[in-house]
Amino acid sequence: MPEDKVILNELTDKVEKLITLYGKRKADNEEIVIKNKKLIKEIEEQKNKNEVLEQKYTNLKIARKLSEKDGNDDSVKSRINKLVRDIDRCIGLLNQ
């Protein structure tokens, strides 16, 4: 009988330690999930900023090309068509 109590006490101690460790790991995991969501949000914001900058750069190149007197009309038309497609894509994304 006394051995049973010793074994039961040891088992109880180990279960309590496991419960404590589980609580710590769960808290750590929740913290990591929150950080992960924050980083994903930051990545999305950076992607959006990058798209805006790329669009501004493209517009600047087109404006520069249009201002040139010896500009190639086909190149300008293709760039304008690309801009129109990009705008249509953006409108489509907004409508979703």
CSV table of C-alpha atoms in Angstrom, one decimal:
chain,number,residue,atom,x,y,z
A,1,MET,CA,0.0,0.0,0.0
A,2,PRO,CA,2.6,2.6,0.9
A,3,GLU,CA,4.3,1.9,-2.5
A,4,ASP,CA,1.0,2.6,-4.2
A,5,LYS,CA,0.8,6.0,-2.5
A,6,VAL,CA,4.4,6.9,-3.5
A,7,ILE,CA,3.7,5.9,-7.1
A,8,LEU,CA,0.4,7.8,-7.1
A,9,ASN,CA,2.2,10.9,-5.6
A,10,GLU,CA,4.9,10.7,-8.3
A,11,LEU,CA,2.4,10.3,-11.0
A,12,THR,CA,0.4,13.3,-9.6
A,13,ASP,CA,3.6,15.4,-9.6
A,14,LYS,CA,4.4,14.5,-13.1
A,15,VAL,CA,0.9,15.2,-14.3
A,16,GLU,CA,1.0,18.6,-12.6
A,17,LYS,CA,4.4,19.3,-14.3
A,18,LEU,CA,2.9,18.3,-17.6
A,19,ILE,CA,-0.1,20.6,-17.1
A,20,THR,CA,2.2,23.5,-16.2
A,21,LEU,CA,4.4,22.8,-19.3
A,22,TYR,CA,1.4,22.6,-21.5
A,23,GLY,CA,0.1,25.9,-20.2
A,24,LYS,CA,3.5,27.6,-20.9
A,25,ARG,CA,3.7,26.0,-24.4
A,26,LYS,CA,0.1,27.1,-25.2
A,27,ALA,CA,0.9,30.7,-24.1
A,28,ASP,CA,4.1,30.6,-26.3
A,29,ASN,CA,2.1,29.3,-29.2
A,30,GLU,CA,-0.5,32.0,-28.9
A,31,GLU,CA,2.2,34.6,-28.8
A,32,ILE,CA,3.8,33.1,-31.9
A,33,VAL,CA,0.5,33.1,-33.7
A,34,ILE,CA,-0.1,36.8,-32.9
A,35,LYS,CA,3.4,37.7,-34.1
A,36,ASN,CA,2.8,35.6,-37.3
A,37,LYS,CA,-0.4,37.4,-38.0
A,38,LYS,CA,1.3,40.8,-37.5
A,39,LEU,CA,4.1,39.8,-39.9
A,40,ILE,CA,1.7,38.6,-42.5
A,41,LYS,CA,-0.1,41.9,-42.3
A,42,GLU,CA,3.1,43.8,-42.6
A,43,ILE,CA,4.1,41.7,-45.7
A,44,GLU,CA,0.7,42.5,-47.3
A,45,GLU,CA,1.2,46.2,-46.6
A,46,GLN,CA,4.7,46.1,-48.1
A,47,LYS,CA,3.3,44.2,-51.2
A,48,ASN,CA,0.6,46.9,-51.6
A,49,LYS,CA,3.2,49.7,-51.3
A,50,ASN,CA,5.4,47.9,-53.8
A,51,GLU,CA,2.6,47.6,-56.3
A,52,VAL,CA,1.8,51.3,-55.9
A,53,LEU,CA,5.5,52.2,-56.5
A,54,GLU,CA,5.7,49.9,-59.5
A,55,GLN,CA,2.6,51.6,-60.9
A,56,LYS,CA,4.0,55.0,-60.3
A,57,TYR,CA,7.3,54.0,-61.9
A,58,THR,CA,5.5,52.6,-65.0
A,59,ASN,CA,3.4,55.8,-65.2
A,60,LEU,CA,6.6,57.9,-65.0
A,61,LYS,CA,8.2,55.9,-67.8
A,62,ILE,CA,5.1,56.3,-70.0
A,63,ALA,CA,5.0,60.1,-69.2
A,64,ARG,CA,8.6,60.4,-70.1
A,65,LYS,CA,8.1,58.4,-73.3
A,66,LEU,CA,5.1,60.5,-74.3
A,67,SER,CA,7.1,63.7,-73.7
A,68,GLU,CA,9.8,62.6,-76.0
A,69,LYS,CA,9.4,64.0,-79.5
A,70,ASP,CA,10.9,60.9,-81.2
A,71,GLY,CA,8.9,58.4,-79.2
A,72,ASN,CA,7.9,55.1,-80.8
A,73,ASP,CA,4.1,55.0,-81.0
A,74,ASP,CA,3.8,51.2,-80.8
A,75,SER,CA,5.8,51.2,-77.5
A,76,VAL,CA,3.6,53.9,-76.1
A,77,LYS,CA,0.4,52.1,-77.2
A,78,SER,CA,1.5,48.8,-75.7
A,79,ARG,CA,2.3,50.5,-72.4
A,80,ILE,CA,-1.0,52.3,-72.3
A,81,ASN,CA,-2.7,49.0,-73.1
A,82,LYS,CA,-0.8,47.4,-70.2
A,83,LEU,CA,-1.9,50.2,-67.9
A,84,VAL,CA,-5.5,49.7,-68.9
A,85,ARG,CA,-5.3,46.0,-68.2
A,86,ASP,CA,-3.7,46.7,-64.8
A,87,ILE,CA,-6.5,49.1,-64.0
A,88,ASP,CA,-9.1,46.6,-65.1
A,89,ARG,CA,-7.4,44.0,-62.9
A,90,CYS,CA,-7.5,46.3,-59.9
A,91,ILE,CA,-11.1,47.1,-60.5
A,92,GLY,CA,-11.9,43.4,-60.6
A,93,LEU,CA,-10.0,42.9,-57.3
A,94,LEU,CA,-12.0,45.7,-55.7
A,95,ASN,CA,-15.3,44.2,-56.9
A,96,GLN,CA,-14.5,40.9,-55.3
